[in-house]
PDB file of C-alpha atoms in Angstrom:
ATOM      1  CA  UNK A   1       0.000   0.000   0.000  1.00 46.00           C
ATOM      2  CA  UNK A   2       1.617   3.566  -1.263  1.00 61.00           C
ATOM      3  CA  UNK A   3       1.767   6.015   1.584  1.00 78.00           C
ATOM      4  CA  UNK A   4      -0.573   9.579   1.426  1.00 83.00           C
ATOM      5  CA  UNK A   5       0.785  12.488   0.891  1.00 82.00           C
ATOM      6  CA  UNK A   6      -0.485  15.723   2.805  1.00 86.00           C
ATOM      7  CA  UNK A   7      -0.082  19.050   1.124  1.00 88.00           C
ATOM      8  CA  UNK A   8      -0.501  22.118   2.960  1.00 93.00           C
ATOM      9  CA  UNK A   9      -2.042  25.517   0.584  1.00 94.00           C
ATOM     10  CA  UNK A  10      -1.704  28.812   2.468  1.00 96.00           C
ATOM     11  CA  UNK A  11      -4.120  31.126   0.661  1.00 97.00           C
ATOM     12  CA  UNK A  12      -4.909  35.279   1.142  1.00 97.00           C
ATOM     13  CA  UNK A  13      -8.537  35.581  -0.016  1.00 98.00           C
ATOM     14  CA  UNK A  14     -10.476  38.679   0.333  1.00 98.00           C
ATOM     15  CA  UNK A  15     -14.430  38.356   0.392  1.00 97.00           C
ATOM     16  CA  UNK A  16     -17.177  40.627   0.436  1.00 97.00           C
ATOM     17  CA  UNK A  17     -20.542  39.300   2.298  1.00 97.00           C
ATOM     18  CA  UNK A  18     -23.823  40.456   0.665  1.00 96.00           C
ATOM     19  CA  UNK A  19     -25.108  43.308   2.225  1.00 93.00           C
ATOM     20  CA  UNK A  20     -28.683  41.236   2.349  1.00 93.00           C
ATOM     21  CA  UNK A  21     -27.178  38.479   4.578  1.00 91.00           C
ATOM     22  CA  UNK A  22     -25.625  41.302   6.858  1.00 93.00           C
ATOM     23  CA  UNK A  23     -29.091  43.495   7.228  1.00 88.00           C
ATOM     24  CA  UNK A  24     -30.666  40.592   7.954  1.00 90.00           C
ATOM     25  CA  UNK A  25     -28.629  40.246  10.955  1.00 87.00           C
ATOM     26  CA  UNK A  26     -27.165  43.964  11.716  1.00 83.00           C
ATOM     27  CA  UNK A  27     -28.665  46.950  13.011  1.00 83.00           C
ATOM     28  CA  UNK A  28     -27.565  49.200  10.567  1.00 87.00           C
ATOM     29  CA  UNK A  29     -27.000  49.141   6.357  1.00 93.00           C
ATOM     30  CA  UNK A  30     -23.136  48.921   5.958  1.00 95.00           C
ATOM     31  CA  UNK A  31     -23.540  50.668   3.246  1.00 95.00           C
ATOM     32  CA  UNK A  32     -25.064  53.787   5.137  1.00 96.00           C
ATOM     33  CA  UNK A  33     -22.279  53.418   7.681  1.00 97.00           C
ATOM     34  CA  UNK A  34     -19.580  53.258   5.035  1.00 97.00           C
ATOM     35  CA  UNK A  35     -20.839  56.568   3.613  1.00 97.00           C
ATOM     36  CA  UNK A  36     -21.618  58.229   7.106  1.00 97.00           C
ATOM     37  CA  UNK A  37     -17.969  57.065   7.959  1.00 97.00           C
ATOM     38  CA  UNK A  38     -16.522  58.376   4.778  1.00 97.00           C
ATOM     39  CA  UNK A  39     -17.903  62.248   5.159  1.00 97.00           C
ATOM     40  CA  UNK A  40     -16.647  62.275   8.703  1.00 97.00           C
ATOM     41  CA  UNK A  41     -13.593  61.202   8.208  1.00 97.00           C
ATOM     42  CA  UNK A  42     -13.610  63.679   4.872  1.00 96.00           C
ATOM     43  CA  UNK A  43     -14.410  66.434   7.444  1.00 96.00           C
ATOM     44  CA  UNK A  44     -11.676  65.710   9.663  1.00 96.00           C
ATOM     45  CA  UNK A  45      -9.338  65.395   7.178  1.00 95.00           C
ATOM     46  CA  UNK A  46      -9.868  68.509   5.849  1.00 94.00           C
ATOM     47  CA  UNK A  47     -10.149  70.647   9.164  1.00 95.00           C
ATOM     48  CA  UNK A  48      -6.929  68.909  10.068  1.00 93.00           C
ATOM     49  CA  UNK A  49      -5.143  69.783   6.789  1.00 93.00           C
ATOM     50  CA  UNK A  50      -3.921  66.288   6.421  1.00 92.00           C
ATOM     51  CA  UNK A  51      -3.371  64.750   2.913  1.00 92.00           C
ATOM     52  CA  UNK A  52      -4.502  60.902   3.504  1.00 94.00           C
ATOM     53  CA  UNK A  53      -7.575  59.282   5.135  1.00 96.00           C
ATOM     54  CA  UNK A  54      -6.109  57.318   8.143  1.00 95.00           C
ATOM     55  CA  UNK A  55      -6.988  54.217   9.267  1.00 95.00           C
ATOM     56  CA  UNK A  56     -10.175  54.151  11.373  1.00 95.00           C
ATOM     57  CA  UNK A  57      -8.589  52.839  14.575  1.00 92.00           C
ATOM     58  CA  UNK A  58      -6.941  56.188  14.038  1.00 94.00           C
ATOM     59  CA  UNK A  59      -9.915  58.105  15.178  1.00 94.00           C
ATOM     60  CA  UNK A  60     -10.584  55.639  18.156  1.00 90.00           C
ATOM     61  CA  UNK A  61      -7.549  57.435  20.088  1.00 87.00           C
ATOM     62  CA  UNK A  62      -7.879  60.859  18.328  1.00 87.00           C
ATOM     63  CA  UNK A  63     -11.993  61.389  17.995  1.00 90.00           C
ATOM     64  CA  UNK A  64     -13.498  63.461  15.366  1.00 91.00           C
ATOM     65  CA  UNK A  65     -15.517  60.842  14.202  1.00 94.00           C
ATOM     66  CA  UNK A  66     -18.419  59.618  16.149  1.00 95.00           C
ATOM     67  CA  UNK A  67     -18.005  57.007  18.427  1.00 95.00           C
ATOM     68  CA  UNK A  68     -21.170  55.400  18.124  1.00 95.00           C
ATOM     69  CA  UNK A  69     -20.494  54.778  14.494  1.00 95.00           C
ATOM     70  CA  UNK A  70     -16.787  53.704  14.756  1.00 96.00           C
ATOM     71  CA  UNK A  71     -18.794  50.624  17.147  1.00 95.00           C
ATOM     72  CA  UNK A  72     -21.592  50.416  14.259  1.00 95.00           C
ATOM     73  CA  UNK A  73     -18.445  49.392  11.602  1.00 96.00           C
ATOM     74  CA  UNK A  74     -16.813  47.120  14.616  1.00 96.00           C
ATOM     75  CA  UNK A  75     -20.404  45.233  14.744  1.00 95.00           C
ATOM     76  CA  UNK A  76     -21.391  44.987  11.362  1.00 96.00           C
ATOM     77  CA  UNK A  77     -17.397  43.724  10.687  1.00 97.00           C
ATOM     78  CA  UNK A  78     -17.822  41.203  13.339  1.00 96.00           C
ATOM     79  CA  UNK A  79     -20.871  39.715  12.432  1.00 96.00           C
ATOM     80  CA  UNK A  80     -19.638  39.766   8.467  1.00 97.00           C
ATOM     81  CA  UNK A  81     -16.721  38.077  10.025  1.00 97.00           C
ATOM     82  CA  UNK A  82     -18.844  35.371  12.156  1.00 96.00           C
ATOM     83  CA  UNK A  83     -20.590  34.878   8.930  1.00 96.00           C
ATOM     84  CA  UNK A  84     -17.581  34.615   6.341  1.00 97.00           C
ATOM     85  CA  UNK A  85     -15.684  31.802   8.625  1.00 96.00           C
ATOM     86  CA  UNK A  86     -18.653  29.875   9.363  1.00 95.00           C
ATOM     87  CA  UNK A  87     -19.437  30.029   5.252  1.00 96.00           C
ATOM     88  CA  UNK A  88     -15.582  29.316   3.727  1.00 97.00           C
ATOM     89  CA  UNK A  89     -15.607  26.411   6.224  1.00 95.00           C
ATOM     90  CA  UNK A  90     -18.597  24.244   5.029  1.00 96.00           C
ATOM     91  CA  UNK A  91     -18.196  25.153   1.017  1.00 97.00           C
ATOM     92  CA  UNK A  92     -14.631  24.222   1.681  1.00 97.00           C
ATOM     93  CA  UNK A  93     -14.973  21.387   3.655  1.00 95.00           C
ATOM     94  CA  UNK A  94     -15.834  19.002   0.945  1.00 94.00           C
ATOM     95  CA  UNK A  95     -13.441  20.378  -1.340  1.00 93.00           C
ATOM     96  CA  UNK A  96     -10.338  19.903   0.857  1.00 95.00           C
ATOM     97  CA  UNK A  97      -9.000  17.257   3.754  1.00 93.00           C
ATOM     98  CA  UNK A  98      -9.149  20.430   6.571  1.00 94.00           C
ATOM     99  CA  UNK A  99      -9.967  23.964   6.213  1.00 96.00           C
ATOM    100  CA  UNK A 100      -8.685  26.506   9.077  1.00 95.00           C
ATOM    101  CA  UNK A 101      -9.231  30.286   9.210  1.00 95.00           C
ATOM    102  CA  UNK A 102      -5.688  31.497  10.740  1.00 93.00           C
ATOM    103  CA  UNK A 103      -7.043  35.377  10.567  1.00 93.00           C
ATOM    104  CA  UNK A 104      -9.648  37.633   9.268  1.00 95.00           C
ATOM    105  CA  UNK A 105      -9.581  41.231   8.795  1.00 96.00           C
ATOM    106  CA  UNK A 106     -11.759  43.659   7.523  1.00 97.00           C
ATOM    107  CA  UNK A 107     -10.995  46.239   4.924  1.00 97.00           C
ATOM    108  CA  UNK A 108     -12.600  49.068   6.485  1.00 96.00           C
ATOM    109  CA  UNK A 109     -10.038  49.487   9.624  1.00 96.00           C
ATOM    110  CA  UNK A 110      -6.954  49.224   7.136  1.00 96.00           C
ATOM    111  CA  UNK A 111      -5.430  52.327   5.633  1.00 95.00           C
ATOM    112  CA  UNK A 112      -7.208  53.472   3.025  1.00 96.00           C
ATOM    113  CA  UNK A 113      -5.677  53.337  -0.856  1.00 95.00           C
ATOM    114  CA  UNK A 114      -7.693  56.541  -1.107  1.00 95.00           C
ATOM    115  CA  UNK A 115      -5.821  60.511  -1.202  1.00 94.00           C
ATOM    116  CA  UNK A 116      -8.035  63.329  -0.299  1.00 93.00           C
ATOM    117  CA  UNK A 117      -7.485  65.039  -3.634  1.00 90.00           C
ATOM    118  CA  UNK A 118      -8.053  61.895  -5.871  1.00 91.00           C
ATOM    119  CA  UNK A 119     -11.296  62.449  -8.281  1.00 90.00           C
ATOM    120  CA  UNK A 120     -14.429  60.251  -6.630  1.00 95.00           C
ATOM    121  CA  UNK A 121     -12.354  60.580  -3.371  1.00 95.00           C
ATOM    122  CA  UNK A 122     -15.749  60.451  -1.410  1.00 95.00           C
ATOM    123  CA  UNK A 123     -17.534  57.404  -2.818  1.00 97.00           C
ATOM    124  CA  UNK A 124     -14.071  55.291  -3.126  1.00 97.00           C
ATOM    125  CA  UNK A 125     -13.360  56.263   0.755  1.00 97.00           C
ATOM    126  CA  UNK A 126     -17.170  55.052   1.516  1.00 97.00           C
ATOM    127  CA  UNK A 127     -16.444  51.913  -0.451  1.00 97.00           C
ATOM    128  CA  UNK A 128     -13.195  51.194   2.009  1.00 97.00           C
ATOM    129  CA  UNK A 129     -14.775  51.707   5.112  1.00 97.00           C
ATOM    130  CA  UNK A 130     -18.456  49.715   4.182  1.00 97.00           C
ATOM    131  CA  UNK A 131     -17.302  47.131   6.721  1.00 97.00           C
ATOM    132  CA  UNK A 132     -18.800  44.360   4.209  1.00 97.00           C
ATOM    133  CA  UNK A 133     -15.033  42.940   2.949  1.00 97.00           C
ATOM    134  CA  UNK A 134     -12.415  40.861   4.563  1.00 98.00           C
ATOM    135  CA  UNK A 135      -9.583  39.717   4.133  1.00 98.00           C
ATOM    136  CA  UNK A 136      -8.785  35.964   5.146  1.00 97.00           C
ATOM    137  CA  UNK A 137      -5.910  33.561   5.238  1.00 97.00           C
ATOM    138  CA  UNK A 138      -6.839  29.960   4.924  1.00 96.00           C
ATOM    139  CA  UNK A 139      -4.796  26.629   5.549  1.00 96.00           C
ATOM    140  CA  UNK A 140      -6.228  23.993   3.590  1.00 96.00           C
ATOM    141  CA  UNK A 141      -4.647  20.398   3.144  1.00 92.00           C
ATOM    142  CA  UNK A 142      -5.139  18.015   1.132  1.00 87.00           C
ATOM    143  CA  UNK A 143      -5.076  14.407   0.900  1.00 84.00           C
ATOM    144  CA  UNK A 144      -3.226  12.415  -2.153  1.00 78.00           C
ATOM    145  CA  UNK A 145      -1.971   8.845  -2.813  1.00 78.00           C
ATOM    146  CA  UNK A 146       0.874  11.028  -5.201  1.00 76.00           C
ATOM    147  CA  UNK A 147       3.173  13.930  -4.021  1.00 68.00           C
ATOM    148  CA  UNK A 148       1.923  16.458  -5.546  1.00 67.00           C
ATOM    149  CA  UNK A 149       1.942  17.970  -9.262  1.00 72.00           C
ATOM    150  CA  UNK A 150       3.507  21.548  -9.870  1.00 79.00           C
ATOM    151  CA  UNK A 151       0.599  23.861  -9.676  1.00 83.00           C
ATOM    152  CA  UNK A 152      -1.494  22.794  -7.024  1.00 87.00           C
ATOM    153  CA  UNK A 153      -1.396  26.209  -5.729  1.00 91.00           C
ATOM    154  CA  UNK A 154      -3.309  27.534  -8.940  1.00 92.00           C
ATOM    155  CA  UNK A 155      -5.789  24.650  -8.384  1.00 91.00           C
ATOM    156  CA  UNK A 156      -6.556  25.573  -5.028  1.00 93.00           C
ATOM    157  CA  UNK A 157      -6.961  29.461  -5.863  1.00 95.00           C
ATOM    158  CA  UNK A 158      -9.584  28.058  -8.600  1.00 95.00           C
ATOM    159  CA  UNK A 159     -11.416  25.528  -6.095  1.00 95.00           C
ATOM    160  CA  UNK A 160     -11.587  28.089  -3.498  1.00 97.00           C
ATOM    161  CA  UNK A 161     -12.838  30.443  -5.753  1.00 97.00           C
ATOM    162  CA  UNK A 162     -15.276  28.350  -7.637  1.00 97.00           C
ATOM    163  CA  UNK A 163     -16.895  26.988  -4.528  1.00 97.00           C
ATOM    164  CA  UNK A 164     -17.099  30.305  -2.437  1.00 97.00           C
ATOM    165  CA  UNK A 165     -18.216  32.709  -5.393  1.00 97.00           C
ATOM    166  CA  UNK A 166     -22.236  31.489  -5.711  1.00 96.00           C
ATOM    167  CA  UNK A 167     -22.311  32.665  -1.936  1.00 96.00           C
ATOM    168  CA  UNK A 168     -20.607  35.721  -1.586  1.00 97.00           C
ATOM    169  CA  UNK A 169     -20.539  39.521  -3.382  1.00 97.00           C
ATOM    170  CA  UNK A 170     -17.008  38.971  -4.701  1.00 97.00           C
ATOM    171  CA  UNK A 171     -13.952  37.028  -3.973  1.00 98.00           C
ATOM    172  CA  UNK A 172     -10.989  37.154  -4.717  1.00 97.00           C
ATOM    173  CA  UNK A 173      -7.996  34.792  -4.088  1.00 97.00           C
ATOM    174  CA  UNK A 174      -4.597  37.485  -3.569  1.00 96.00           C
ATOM    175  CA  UNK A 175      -1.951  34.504  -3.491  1.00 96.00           C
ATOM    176  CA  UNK A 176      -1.525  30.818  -2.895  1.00 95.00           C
ATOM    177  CA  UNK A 177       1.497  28.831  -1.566  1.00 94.00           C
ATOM    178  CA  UNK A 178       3.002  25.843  -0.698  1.00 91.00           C
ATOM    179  CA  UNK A 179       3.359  25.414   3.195  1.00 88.00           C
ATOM    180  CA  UNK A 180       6.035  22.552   4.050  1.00 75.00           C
ATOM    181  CA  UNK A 181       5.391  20.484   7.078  1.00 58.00           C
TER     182      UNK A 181
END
């Protein structure tokens, strides 16, 4: 009997939930939050003089945003979070041996790619901070009687992709590797 071979696939993927699985479920419309988040942060940015948008975290030490809707983004992120792992891990599951989330992030509390002076500043800075997309790094494995071929990376990209896509907005696989041990 040949032994089995376990290959390890680390993978970046960034998601976005549907906004109608998140209403369902949230208080408030990300959407409205992103764009409620994106004039405040507009306003402070310009009253400041600064020439970037930072970070939200930013504003929890500093204020000049609200609070109330910094912990509206944190909810709606956490429960588009709670719903994103529980999701990638039964599509996945049949697809591959095991299927861990090592971390999750959402978009919305990174830096923005946005400048203050950049044409459709506004709507692109309301689009960052809708806290609707993550970003995830997955360990899958899987389970083969040979070692295996060149490219299994690619093929994992394309099987996470094809089985997560019907149930989520976008996604988006950023790279795949080959994990030894």
């Amino acid at each position: 009997m040949s032994a089995l071979h376990v290959t390890r696939i680390g993978l970046a993927v960034t998601l976005q939930v549907p906004h109608e699985a998140l209403e369902r479920h949230a208080a408030s419309s990300p959407a409205v939050v992103g764009e409620q988040l994106a004039e405040a942060v507009a306003a402070y940015v310009r009253a400041e003089g600064l020439g970037y948008y930072p970070a939200l975290d930013y504003f929890r030490e500093a204020g000049g945003v609200d609070p109330e809707l910094i912990a509206a983004a944190d909810a709606i992120a956490w429960l588009a979070a709670t719903l994103a792992r529980n999701e990638v891990r039964v599509k996945l599951r049949p697809v591959f041996s095991s299927v861990n989330v090592q971390g999750l992030q959402a978009v919305a509390f990174t830096l923005p790619p946005v400048r203050p002076r950049q044409t459709d500043a506004l709507q692109r800075l309301a689009r960052h901070y809708t806290p609707d997309t993550l970003k995830l790094d997955l360990k899958v494995s899987l389970i083969q009687k040979r070692p295996p071929a060149e490219g299994i990376e690619r093929l994992a990209s394309h099987m996470v992709y094809k089985w997560l896509k019907a149930n989520f907005t976008s996604v988006e696989v950023t790279s795949a590797r080959l994990e030894q041990g």
